[in-house]
Tab-separated table of C-alpha atoms and ligand atoms in Angstrom:
chain	number	residue	atom	x	y	z
A	412	UNK	CA	-0.817	-5.893	33.293
A	413	UNK	CA	-0.763	-5.588	29.527
A	414	UNK	CA	-3.146	-3.338	27.528
A	415	UNK	CA	-4.811	-6.604	26.270
A	416	UNK	CA	-5.878	-7.568	29.790
A	417	UNK	CA	-7.965	-4.493	29.897
A	418	UNK	CA	-10.363	-5.388	27.152
A	419	UNK	CA	-13.772	-6.452	28.424
A	420	UNK	CA	-16.222	-7.834	26.093
A	421	UNK	CA	-18.965	-8.806	28.594
A	422	UNK	CA	-21.738	-6.861	26.754
A	423	UNK	CA	-20.724	-7.960	23.315
A	424	UNK	CA	-20.609	-11.557	24.538
A	425	UNK	CA	-24.084	-11.276	25.984
A	426	UNK	CA	-25.392	-9.614	22.927
A	427	UNK	CA	-24.017	-12.337	20.868
A	428	UNK	CA	-25.817	-14.995	22.889
A	429	UNK	CA	-29.160	-13.051	22.601
A	430	UNK	CA	-28.596	-12.213	18.828
A	431	UNK	CA	-27.884	-15.953	18.157
A	432	UNK	CA	-31.406	-16.820	18.903
A	433	UNK	CA	-32.771	-14.541	16.130
A	434	UNK	CA	-29.798	-13.919	13.671
A	435	UNK	CA	-27.699	-16.845	12.001
A	436	UNK	CA	-24.264	-16.535	13.706
A	437	UNK	CA	-25.634	-13.616	15.612
A	438	UNK	CA	-24.752	-11.136	12.918
A	439	UNK	CA	-26.183	-9.501	9.776
A	440	UNK	CA	-23.312	-10.440	7.491
A	441	UNK	CA	-21.369	-13.823	7.956
A	442	UNK	CA	-18.026	-11.904	7.787
A	443	UNK	CA	-18.886	-10.140	11.015
A	444	UNK	CA	-18.717	-13.219	13.151
A	445	UNK	CA	-15.369	-13.392	14.771
A	446	UNK	CA	-15.965	-16.292	17.164
A	447	UNK	CA	-18.391	-16.794	20.016
A	448	UNK	CA	-16.363	-14.694	22.492
A	449	UNK	CA	-14.749	-12.225	20.044
A	450	UNK	CA	-17.688	-10.968	18.093
A	451	UNK	CA	-17.978	-7.181	18.512
A	452	UNK	CA	-21.116	-5.118	18.526
A	453	UNK	CA	-20.444	-1.471	17.704
A	454	UNK	CA	-21.963	1.388	19.615
A	455	UNK	CA	-20.693	4.163	17.255
A	456	UNK	CA	-17.911	5.408	15.106
A	457	UNK	CA	-16.347	8.776	14.681
A	458	UNK	CA	-13.471	9.782	12.595
A	459	UNK	CA	-10.936	6.935	12.391
A	460	UNK	CA	-12.038	5.231	15.540
A	461	UNK	CA	-14.949	3.008	16.554
A	462	UNK	CA	-16.361	2.091	20.143
A	463	UNK	CA	-18.010	-1.233	21.087
A	464	UNK	CA	-20.916	-1.592	23.352
A	465	UNK	CA	-18.578	-2.365	26.327
A	466	UNK	CA	-16.942	1.079	25.733
A	467	UNK	CA	-13.699	-0.295	24.221
A	468	UNK	CA	-12.229	2.194	21.692
A	469	UNK	CA	-10.425	1.156	18.629
A	470	UNK	CA	-8.478	2.730	15.852
A	471	UNK	CA	-10.160	1.200	12.793
A	472	UNK	CA	-8.327	0.128	9.644
A	473	UNK	CA	-11.209	-1.891	8.219
A	474	UNK	CA	-13.515	1.165	7.847
A	475	UNK	CA	-16.477	-1.074	6.917
A	476	UNK	CA	-14.284	-2.847	4.319
A	477	UNK	CA	-13.262	0.595	2.907
A	478	UNK	CA	-16.221	2.854	2.604
A	479	UNK	CA	-15.522	5.395	5.293
A	480	UNK	CA	-12.807	7.097	3.187
A	481	UNK	CA	-13.196	10.427	5.160
A	482	UNK	CA	-13.819	8.754	8.531
A	483	UNK	CA	-16.992	7.855	10.165
A	484	UNK	CA	-19.862	10.355	10.758
A	485	UNK	CA	-18.160	12.974	8.659
A	486	UNK	CA	-20.121	16.170	9.380
A	487	UNK	CA	-19.983	17.375	5.611
A	488	UNK	CA	-21.306	14.221	4.195
A	489	UNK	CA	-23.845	13.624	6.859
A	490	UNK	CA	-25.261	17.270	6.472
A	491	UNK	CA	-25.547	16.601	2.732
A	492	UNK	CA	-27.254	13.201	3.469
A	493	UNK	CA	-29.757	15.013	5.876
A	494	UNK	CA	-30.612	17.384	2.916
A	495	UNK	CA	-31.078	14.278	0.723
A	496	UNK	CA	-33.497	12.839	3.340
A	497	UNK	CA	-35.655	15.944	3.040
A	498	UNK	CA	-35.983	15.152	-0.769
A	499	UNK	CA	-38.057	12.163	0.205
A	500	UNK	CA	-36.333	8.932	-0.503
A	501	UNK	CA	-37.358	6.943	-3.642
A	502	UNK	CA	-39.997	7.835	-6.150
A	503	UNK	CA	-39.603	5.252	-8.970
A	504	UNK	CA	-38.618	8.349	-10.807
A	505	UNK	CA	-35.352	10.198	-11.335
A	506	UNK	CA	-33.946	13.318	-9.514
A	507	UNK	CA	-31.455	15.944	-10.823
A	508	UNK	CA	-28.645	14.896	-8.550
A	509	UNK	CA	-28.183	11.569	-10.643
A	510	UNK	CA	-26.793	13.710	-13.436
A	511	UNK	CA	-24.693	15.936	-11.168
A	512	UNK	CA	-22.974	12.908	-9.623
A	513	UNK	CA	-22.582	11.208	-13.096
A	514	UNK	CA	-20.886	14.380	-14.292
A	515	UNK	CA	-18.542	14.298	-11.385
A	516	UNK	CA	-17.650	10.605	-12.029
A	517	UNK	CA	-17.022	11.375	-15.763
A	518	UNK	CA	-14.754	14.235	-14.818
A	519	UNK	CA	-12.794	12.232	-12.209
A	520	UNK	CA	-12.401	9.087	-14.309
A	521	UNK	CA	-11.448	9.552	-17.904
A	522	UNK	CA	-13.315	7.342	-20.252
A	523	UNK	CA	-16.352	6.805	-18.063
A	524	UNK	CA	-18.831	8.466	-20.471
A	525	UNK	CA	-22.098	7.152	-19.035
A	526	UNK	CA	-23.154	6.124	-15.617
A	527	UNK	CA	-25.849	3.971	-13.956
A	528	UNK	CA	-26.287	3.394	-10.203
A	529	UNK	CA	-26.764	0.449	-7.977
A	530	UNK	CA	-26.938	0.010	-4.169
A	531	UNK	CA	-23.937	-2.213	-3.616
A	532	UNK	CA	-20.698	-3.431	-5.170
A	533	UNK	CA	-22.316	-6.838	-5.773
A	534	UNK	CA	-25.247	-5.327	-7.639
A	535	UNK	CA	-22.962	-3.078	-9.713
A	536	UNK	CA	-20.715	-5.923	-10.887
A	537	UNK	CA	-23.653	-8.265	-11.531
A	538	UNK	CA	-25.090	-5.417	-13.768
A	539	UNK	CA	-21.749	-4.879	-15.479
A	540	UNK	CA	-21.385	-8.520	-16.324
A	541	UNK	CA	-24.861	-8.689	-17.701
A	542	UNK	CA	-24.141	-5.544	-19.759
A	543	UNK	CA	-21.090	-7.182	-21.162
A	544	UNK	CA	-23.039	-10.286	-22.021
A	545	UNK	CA	-25.750	-8.296	-23.679
A	546	UNK	CA	-23.300	-6.259	-25.589
A	547	UNK	CA	-21.244	-9.146	-26.878
A	548	UNK	CA	-23.930	-11.842	-27.092
A	549	UNK	CA	-21.511	-14.229	-25.269
A	550	UNK	CA	-21.960	-15.961	-21.888
A	551	UNK	CA	-18.540	-16.952	-20.470
A	552	UNK	CA	-16.040	-14.605	-18.683
A	553	UNK	CA	-12.624	-14.458	-17.199
A	554	UNK	CA	-11.746	-14.035	-13.520
A	555	UNK	CA	-8.320	-13.473	-11.978
A	556	UNK	CA	-7.387	-15.763	-8.898
A	557	UNK	CA	-7.626	-13.908	-5.703
A	558	UNK	CA	-10.195	-11.390	-7.066
A	559	UNK	CA	-13.518	-10.876	-5.370
A	560	UNK	CA	-16.442	-9.338	-7.064
A	561	UNK	CA	-19.286	-9.777	-4.758
A	562	UNK	CA	-21.836	-12.203	-3.622
A	563	UNK	CA	-23.695	-13.181	-6.916
A	564	UNK	CA	-23.486	-16.679	-8.398
A	565	UNK	CA	-21.400	-15.831	-11.376
A	566	UNK	CA	-18.697	-14.138	-9.262
A	567	UNK	CA	-18.342	-16.804	-6.728
A	568	UNK	CA	-15.774	-19.136	-8.269
A	569	UNK	CA	-12.350	-19.173	-6.781
A	570	UNK	CA	-9.028	-21.018	-6.838
A	571	UNK	CA	-8.811	-23.254	-3.909
A	572	UNK	CA	-5.352	-22.090	-2.862
A	573	UNK	CA	-5.903	-23.111	0.805
A	574	UNK	CA	-6.081	-26.783	-0.136
A	575	UNK	CA	-3.345	-26.511	-2.808
A	576	UNK	CA	0.283	-27.486	-2.300
A	577	UNK	CA	2.402	-24.232	-2.633
A	578	UNK	CA	4.811	-24.529	-5.488
A	579	UNK	CA	3.023	-27.354	-7.125
A	580	UNK	CA	2.801	-27.257	-10.835
A	581	UNK	CA	-0.823	-28.327	-10.831
A	582	UNK	CA	-3.432	-25.486	-10.930
A	583	UNK	CA	-5.474	-25.134	-7.713
A	584	UNK	CA	-9.001	-26.546	-8.013
A	585	UNK	CA	-11.840	-24.111	-8.958
A	586	UNK	CA	-14.502	-24.199	-6.286
A	587	UNK	CA	-17.461	-22.065	-5.334
A	588	UNK	CA	-17.191	-19.698	-2.387
A	589	UNK	CA	-20.269	-21.131	-0.850
A	590	UNK	CA	-22.874	-23.997	-1.033
A	591	UNK	CA	-25.972	-22.987	-3.074
A	592	UNK	CA	-23.940	-21.980	-6.210
A	593	UNK	CA	-25.272	-24.005	-9.188
A	594	UNK	CA	-22.413	-26.113	-10.342
A	595	UNK	CA	-23.724	-25.816	-13.882
A	596	UNK	CA	-22.458	-22.258	-13.847
A	597	UNK	CA	-18.870	-23.375	-13.358
A	598	UNK	CA	-18.336	-23.988	-17.000
A	599	UNK	CA	-18.870	-20.266	-17.839
A	600	UNK	CA	-16.045	-19.019	-15.499
A	601	UNK	CA	-12.429	-19.225	-16.494
A	602	UNK	CA	-9.766	-18.389	-14.034
A	603	UNK	CA	-6.112	-17.205	-14.496
A	604	UNK	CA	-3.315	-16.460	-12.081
A	605	UNK	CA	-2.551	-12.739	-11.727
A	606	UNK	CA	0.541	-11.330	-13.592
A	607	UNK	CA	1.214	-14.521	-15.563
A	608	UNK	CA	1.173	-13.118	-19.168
A	609	UNK	CA	1.741	-16.536	-20.833
A	610	UNK	CA	-1.391	-18.008	-19.093
A	611	UNK	CA	-3.413	-14.908	-20.044
A	612	UNK	CA	-2.499	-15.257	-23.705
A	613	UNK	CA	-3.248	-18.987	-23.515
A	614	UNK	CA	-6.748	-18.559	-22.058
A	615	UNK	CA	-7.666	-15.887	-24.673
A	616	UNK	CA	-6.384	-18.099	-27.451
A	617	UNK	CA	-8.591	-20.918	-26.216
A	618	UNK	CA	-11.667	-19.197	-25.089
A	619	UNK	CA	-11.374	-15.537	-26.283
A	620	UNK	CA	-13.949	-15.878	-29.028
A	621	UNK	CA	-16.608	-17.015	-26.407
A	622	UNK	CA	-15.955	-14.667	-23.678
A	623	UNK	CA	-18.036	-11.698	-22.858
A	624	UNK	CA	-15.781	-10.113	-20.323
A	625	UNK	CA	-12.571	-10.141	-18.244
A	626	UNK	CA	-13.098	-8.957	-14.799
A	627	UNK	CA	-10.063	-7.676	-12.873
A	628	UNK	CA	-9.245	-5.943	-9.624
A	629	UNK	CA	-5.802	-4.399	-10.385
A	630	UNK	CA	-5.285	-4.072	-6.623
A	631	UNK	CA	-6.924	-7.106	-5.141
A	632	UNK	CA	-8.784	-5.463	-2.301
A	633	UNK	CA	-9.778	-8.903	-0.805
A	634	UNK	CA	-6.432	-10.575	-1.457
A	635	UNK	CA	-3.889	-8.547	0.555
A	636	UNK	CA	-3.786	-5.709	-2.020
A	637	UNK	CA	-1.915	-7.877	-4.485
A	638	UNK	CA	-1.040	-5.702	-7.397
A	639	UNK	CA	-1.317	-6.340	-11.141
A	640	UNK	CA	1.689	-5.026	-13.085
A	641	UNK	CA	0.927	-2.320	-15.620
A	642	UNK	CA	2.194	-4.654	-18.365
A	643	UNK	CA	-0.382	-7.383	-17.284
A	644	UNK	CA	-3.270	-4.933	-17.417
A	645	UNK	CA	-2.145	-3.524	-20.753
A	646	UNK	CA	-1.910	-7.014	-22.179
A	647	UNK	CA	-5.374	-7.693	-20.858
A	648	UNK	CA	-6.562	-4.582	-22.647
A	649	UNK	CA	-4.932	-5.631	-25.883
A	650	UNK	CA	-6.206	-9.204	-25.724
A	651	UNK	CA	-9.712	-7.912	-24.974
A	652	UNK	CA	-9.581	-5.678	-28.073
A	653	UNK	CA	-8.291	-8.465	-30.136
A	654	UNK	CA	-10.974	-10.984	-29.187
A	655	UNK	CA	-13.964	-8.599	-28.825
A	656	UNK	CA	-13.943	-9.195	-25.060
A	657	UNK	CA	-15.093	-6.303	-22.752
A	658	UNK	CA	-12.626	-5.330	-19.993
A	659	UNK	CA	-14.228	-4.717	-16.608
A	660	UNK	CA	-12.057	-3.122	-13.955
A	661	UNK	CA	-13.805	-3.643	-10.751
A	662	UNK	CA	-12.867	-0.558	-8.727
A	663	UNK	CA	-15.447	-1.164	-5.923
A	664	UNK	CA	-12.623	-0.863	-3.430
A	665	UNK	CA	-9.925	1.155	-5.316
A	666	UNK	CA	-12.346	3.725	-6.960
A	667	UNK	CA	-12.042	7.187	-5.493
A	668	UNK	CA	-9.602	5.938	-2.969
A	669	UNK	CA	-6.216	5.164	-4.582
A	670	UNK	CA	-6.554	8.212	-6.919
A	671	UNK	CA	-9.380	10.510	-8.077
A	672	UNK	CA	-9.494	8.404	-11.274
A	673	UNK	CA	-9.045	5.094	-9.554
A	674	UNK	CA	-6.326	2.473	-10.159
A	675	UNK	CA	-7.115	2.572	-13.914
A	676	UNK	CA	-5.872	6.152	-14.067
A	677	UNK	CA	-2.632	5.066	-12.285
A	678	UNK	CA	-2.248	2.236	-14.756
A	679	UNK	CA	-3.146	4.398	-17.789
A	680	UNK	CA	-5.671	1.736	-18.916
A	681	UNK	CA	-9.289	2.540	-19.846
A	682	UNK	CA	-11.646	-0.369	-19.344
A	683	UNK	CA	-14.875	-0.782	-21.309
A	684	UNK	CA	-16.898	-0.896	-18.031
A	685	UNK	CA	-15.942	-0.064	-14.455
A	686	UNK	CA	-17.714	-0.554	-11.203
A	687	UNK	CA	-17.441	1.784	-8.171
A	688	UNK	CA	-18.929	1.670	-4.768
A	689	UNK	CA	-17.290	1.810	-1.348
A	690	UNK	CA	-15.668	5.255	-1.306
A	691	UNK	CA	-18.275	6.980	-3.290
A	692	UNK	CA	-20.466	8.185	-0.420
A	693	UNK	CA	-18.383	7.587	2.771
A	694	UNK	CA	-20.564	4.617	3.753
A	695	UNK	CA	-24.028	5.445	2.391
A	696	UNK	CA	-25.184	2.678	0.155
A	697	UNK	CA	-24.604	3.518	-3.524
A	698	UNK	CA	-22.640	2.056	-6.323
A	699	UNK	CA	-21.976	2.909	-9.973
A	700	UNK	CA	-21.581	1.199	-13.223
A	701	UNK	CA	-19.769	3.443	-15.723
A	702	UNK	CA	-18.233	3.010	-19.110
A	703	UNK	CA	-17.858	3.508	-22.825
A	704	UNK	CA	-20.861	5.191	-24.400
A	705	UNK	CA	-21.713	2.518	-26.978
A	706	UNK	CA	-21.451	-0.274	-24.353
A	707	UNK	CA	-23.390	1.666	-21.725
A	708	UNK	CA	-26.240	2.389	-24.123
A	709	UNK	CA	-26.869	-1.354	-24.195
A	710	UNK	CA	-28.749	-0.657	-20.958
A	711	UNK	CA	-32.288	-0.009	-22.144
A	712	UNK	CA	-35.609	-1.534	-23.066
A	713	UNK	CA	-34.194	-3.762	-25.818
A	714	UNK	CA	-30.832	-4.403	-24.198
A	715	UNK	CA	-29.571	-5.267	-20.716
A	716	UNK	CA	-32.120	-4.956	-17.886
A	717	UNK	CA	-31.137	-2.537	-15.141
A	718	UNK	CA	-32.979	-0.880	-12.393
A	719	UNK	CA	-34.023	-1.410	-8.832
A	720	UNK	CA	-36.500	0.215	-6.342
A	721	UNK	CA	-33.772	1.823	-4.261
A	722	UNK	CA	-31.383	2.798	-6.991
A	723	UNK	CA	-30.067	6.376	-6.519
A	724	UNK	CA	-31.926	6.877	-3.199
A	725	UNK	CA	-32.099	10.600	-2.385
A	726	UNK	CA	-29.989	10.248	0.805
A	727	UNK	CA	-27.269	8.181	-0.874
A	728	UNK	CA	-27.038	10.232	-4.054
A	729	UNK	CA	-26.724	13.445	-1.950
A	730	UNK	CA	-24.035	11.890	0.204
A	731	UNK	CA	-22.236	10.858	-2.994
A	732	UNK	CA	-22.312	14.238	-4.442
A	733	UNK	CA	-20.636	15.687	-1.313
A	734	UNK	CA	-18.139	12.921	-0.824
A	735	UNK	CA	-17.049	12.902	-4.396
A	736	UNK	CA	-16.860	16.821	-4.360
A	737	UNK	CA	-14.493	16.502	-1.346
A	738	UNK	CA	-12.400	13.865	-2.822
A	739	UNK	CA	-12.096	15.697	-6.093
A	740	UNK	CA	-11.600	19.286	-4.849
A	741	UNK	CA	-9.464	18.755	-1.696
A	742	UNK	CA	-6.209	16.973	-0.670
A	743	UNK	CA	-8.081	14.211	1.206
A	744	UNK	CA	-6.672	11.472	-0.832
A	745	UNK	CA	-3.121	12.628	-0.851
A	746	UNK	CA	-3.329	13.130	2.917
A	747	UNK	CA	-4.720	9.669	3.748
A	748	UNK	CA	-2.129	8.159	1.507
A	749	UNK	CA	0.665	9.976	3.368
A	750	UNK	CA	-0.818	8.653	6.593
A	751	UNK	CA	-0.694	5.134	5.212
A	752	UNK	CA	2.961	5.595	4.208
A	753	UNK	CA	4.009	6.955	7.621
A	754	UNK	CA	2.179	4.008	9.274
A	755	UNK	CA	3.945	1.504	7.054
A	756	UNK	CA	7.330	3.141	7.923
A	757	UNK	CA	6.434	2.940	11.649
A	758	UNK	CA	5.487	-0.728	11.298
A	759	UNK	CA	8.574	-1.438	9.350
A	760	UNK	CA	10.817	-0.057	11.906
A	761	UNK	CA	9.317	-2.139	14.690
A	762	UNK	CA	9.740	-5.282	12.519
A	763	UNK	CA	13.166	-4.294	11.397
A	764	UNK	CA	14.352	-3.808	14.939
A	765	UNK	CA	13.282	-7.408	15.603
A	766	UNK	CA	14.796	-8.761	12.364
A	767	UNK	CA	11.191	-9.815	11.301
A	768	UNK	CA	11.137	-10.264	7.535
A	769	UNK	CA	8.119	-8.474	6.013
A	770	UNK	CA	6.875	-6.532	3.022
A	771	UNK	CA	3.908	-4.358	1.949
A	772	UNK	CA	1.885	-4.400	-1.060
A	773	UNK	CA	-1.098	-2.495	-2.574
A	774	UNK	CA	-1.241	1.211	-2.248
A	775	UNK	CA	-0.486	3.557	0.646
A	776	UNK	CA	-4.338	4.101	1.081
A	777	UNK	CA	-4.975	0.370	1.317
A	778	UNK	CA	-2.069	-1.850	1.915
A	779	UNK	CA	-1.339	-5.479	2.736
A	780	UNK	CA	1.245	-6.587	5.188
A	781	UNK	CA	3.117	-9.857	4.656
A	782	UNK	CA	5.545	-11.846	6.594
A	783	UNK	CA	7.724	-12.687	3.650
A	784	UNK	CA	10.608	-11.004	1.993
A	785	UNK	CA	8.879	-10.147	-1.217
A	786	UNK	CA	5.078	-9.310	-1.295
A	787	UNK	CA	3.229	-11.927	-3.442
A	788	UNK	CA	2.205	-10.754	-6.912
A	789	UNK	CA	-0.387	-13.475	-7.231
A	790	UNK	CA	-2.754	-15.382	-4.799
A	791	UNK	CA	-0.784	-18.625	-5.077
A	792	UNK	CA	2.318	-16.927	-3.575
A	793	UNK	CA	0.251	-15.663	-0.537
A	794	UNK	CA	0.608	-19.201	0.679
A	795	UNK	CA	4.400	-18.752	0.964
A	796	UNK	CA	4.101	-15.874	3.418
A	797	UNK	CA	3.809	-16.489	7.136
A	798	UNK	CA	0.182	-15.733	7.548
A	799	UNK	CA	0.063	-17.626	10.909
A	800	UNK	CA	2.227	-14.729	12.254
A	801	UNK	CA	-0.244	-12.174	10.718
A	802	UNK	CA	-3.360	-13.940	12.120
A	803	UNK	CA	-2.020	-14.261	15.620
A	804	UNK	CA	-0.827	-10.616	15.524
A	805	UNK	CA	-4.307	-9.431	14.436
A	806	UNK	CA	-6.010	-10.997	17.458
A	807	UNK	CA	-3.505	-9.209	19.739
A	808	UNK	CA	-4.156	-5.914	17.917
A	809	UNK	CA	-7.908	-6.264	18.519
A	810	UNK	CA	-7.268	-6.790	22.289
A	811	UNK	CA	-5.039	-3.701	22.118
A	812	UNK	CA	-7.527	-1.507	20.489
A	813	UNK	CA	-6.675	-1.773	16.881
A	814	UNK	CA	-9.135	-3.185	14.427
A	815	UNK	CA	-7.694	-4.890	11.328
A	816	UNK	CA	-9.134	-7.869	9.481
A	817	UNK	CA	-8.356	-11.146	11.290
A	818	UNK	CA	-7.536	-12.623	7.973
A	819	UNK	CA	-4.221	-11.440	6.307
A	820	UNK	CA	-5.997	-11.416	2.900
A	821	UNK	CA	-7.931	-8.112	3.781
A	822	UNK	CA	-5.805	-5.033	3.485
A	823	UNK	CA	-5.654	-2.169	6.008
A	824	UNK	CA	-7.678	0.921	4.901
A	825	UNK	CA	-6.756	4.490	5.636
A	826	UNK	CA	-9.187	7.388	6.054
A	827	UNK	CA	-8.878	11.178	6.005
A	828	UNK	CA	-9.643	11.258	9.760
A	829	UNK	CA	-6.716	8.967	10.791
A	830	UNK	CA	-4.560	11.413	12.718
A	831	UNK	CA	-1.442	11.697	14.896
A	832	UNK	CA	-3.188	10.182	17.826
A	833	UNK	CA	-4.378	7.236	15.766
A	834	UNK	CA	-0.888	6.731	14.472
A	835	UNK	CA	0.832	6.681	17.844
A	836	UNK	CA	-1.863	4.361	19.424
A	837	UNK	CA	-1.434	2.114	16.506
A	838	UNK	CA	2.395	1.873	16.633
A	839	UNK	CA	2.394	1.351	20.384
A	840	UNK	CA	-0.114	-1.458	19.925
A	841	UNK	CA	1.881	-2.960	16.929
A	842	UNK	CA	4.956	-3.100	19.111
A	843	UNK	CA	3.275	-5.029	21.888
A	844	UNK	CA	1.297	-7.305	19.543
A	845	UNK	CA	4.455	-8.301	17.583
A	846	UNK	CA	6.261	-9.159	20.944
A	847	UNK	CA	3.268	-11.201	22.147
A	848	UNK	CA	2.996	-13.020	18.755
A	849	UNK	CA	6.681	-13.933	18.821
A	850	UNK	CA	6.148	-15.336	22.338
A	851	UNK	CA	2.971	-17.227	21.392
A	852	UNK	CA	4.727	-18.856	18.330
A	853	UNK	CA	7.822	-19.666	20.387
A	854	UNK	CA	5.497	-21.215	23.130
A	855	UNK	CA	3.618	-23.247	20.422
A	856	UNK	CA	6.856	-24.434	18.855
A	857	UNK	CA	8.123	-25.696	22.191
A	858	UNK	CA	4.926	-27.500	23.240
B	116	PLP	C1	-13.757	-5.462	-5.707
B	116	PLP	C2	-15.014	-5.811	-5.122
B	116	PLP	N1	-16.215	-5.962	-5.822
B	116	PLP	C3	-17.328	-6.183	-5.347
B	116	PLP	C4	-17.585	-6.266	-4.031
B	116	PLP	C5	-18.950	-6.519	-3.550
B	116	PLP	O1	-19.370	-5.292	-2.881
B	116	PLP	P1	-20.479	-5.291	-1.775
B	116	PLP	O2	-20.046	-5.907	-0.616
B	116	PLP	O3	-20.940	-3.828	-1.651
B	116	PLP	O4	-21.588	-6.061	-2.411
B	116	PLP	C6	-16.431	-6.044	-3.188
B	116	PLP	C7	-16.666	-6.191	-1.760
B	116	PLP	O5	-15.844	-6.125	-0.977
B	116	PLP	C8	-15.218	-5.791	-3.746
B	116	PLP	O6	-14.085	-5.698	-2.960
């Protein structure tokens, strides 16, 4: 009997059938639907692990898409959040902690002079784009293929690489992520392939004078962790300066994770505006928009509207204060990156022993795994990797007690609480999952 045979999802399956009657797809966010008989309902999480309602335990590398940077139910952050609860919630007035947290952000991320808060990454990027438009008086903007900036209409334009022929010299079509996005908005969004300097210069030459902003995730946290080269981001900075376009570095996933100062500090590029969210408060809902003083002061009565009933809720802001203190004052980030490196080495050995071609990208704290010799440096090249191998392996990993995203475009996330036992459980499972995947693919090829 394999470990996989032991997973029982009876209760999750029954919950799914009940939930379906009241919740579309039986879930609260469409990405949580993993199929009628594979959708999991969580009972609790602690450290680097979660347990479903059937009692199956998993080492988790999704971490809620990144927020649980210290691990689930971290006692230090939760104690701070409880103190925040005693403050009373929201008042449609400010509290002192907003400044304390803004000071911490400004200290950790050079160039982030002023700060405003939101509740989610989507809200923060939406506010950042509005701020850029208000500051420049322009409407259009530039996105990088494979980037993701949340679920607001302006951000939901993507290169249709799935229906595009790899290697073709035609650009992929630009499509919306979803129905319900007004097609009239499409003309405002320009897209460029990551790391293609020539294409970047061309698009600035053609549209630079009408663009308010360029949005970039230098580690594409929703596209395998594809990395922007430092030269590419430096060129983006230079072109933005030349054409009066504001550079927005979206650090919703990378901020307070890949380094105290985010990916921008590793690249040595200071954007005009930056957005942060996931790792800010270990999962409590809070996000930040930060940036250059003159730009940020465009928020105000006669400038860009910004606000919201739940902004800087007393629980979330207290959790952020403690989470950022830990990330700033301890070795948490270095330790979780070391774990990520050790995990990659372990996976590499298993794959090398079987002569399976692979590569990693991203950062040790959030890495993508590819079945291709060279990791892609733009979304179009993802298509050349063997993502069928990844997708099949991911399903086996779930059965074996390891949670990774079923889609190879989501990186694996590390947290401070991942420990030796998580590591050895993961590597044991990867070894079995790889063998099962090879077997499945051989069987499929024969039939
Ligand atoms: C880079 C980036 N920006 C924005 C968002 C949207 O954040 P949220 O899901 O909190 O709205 C995400 C979410 O994954 C993201 O990765």
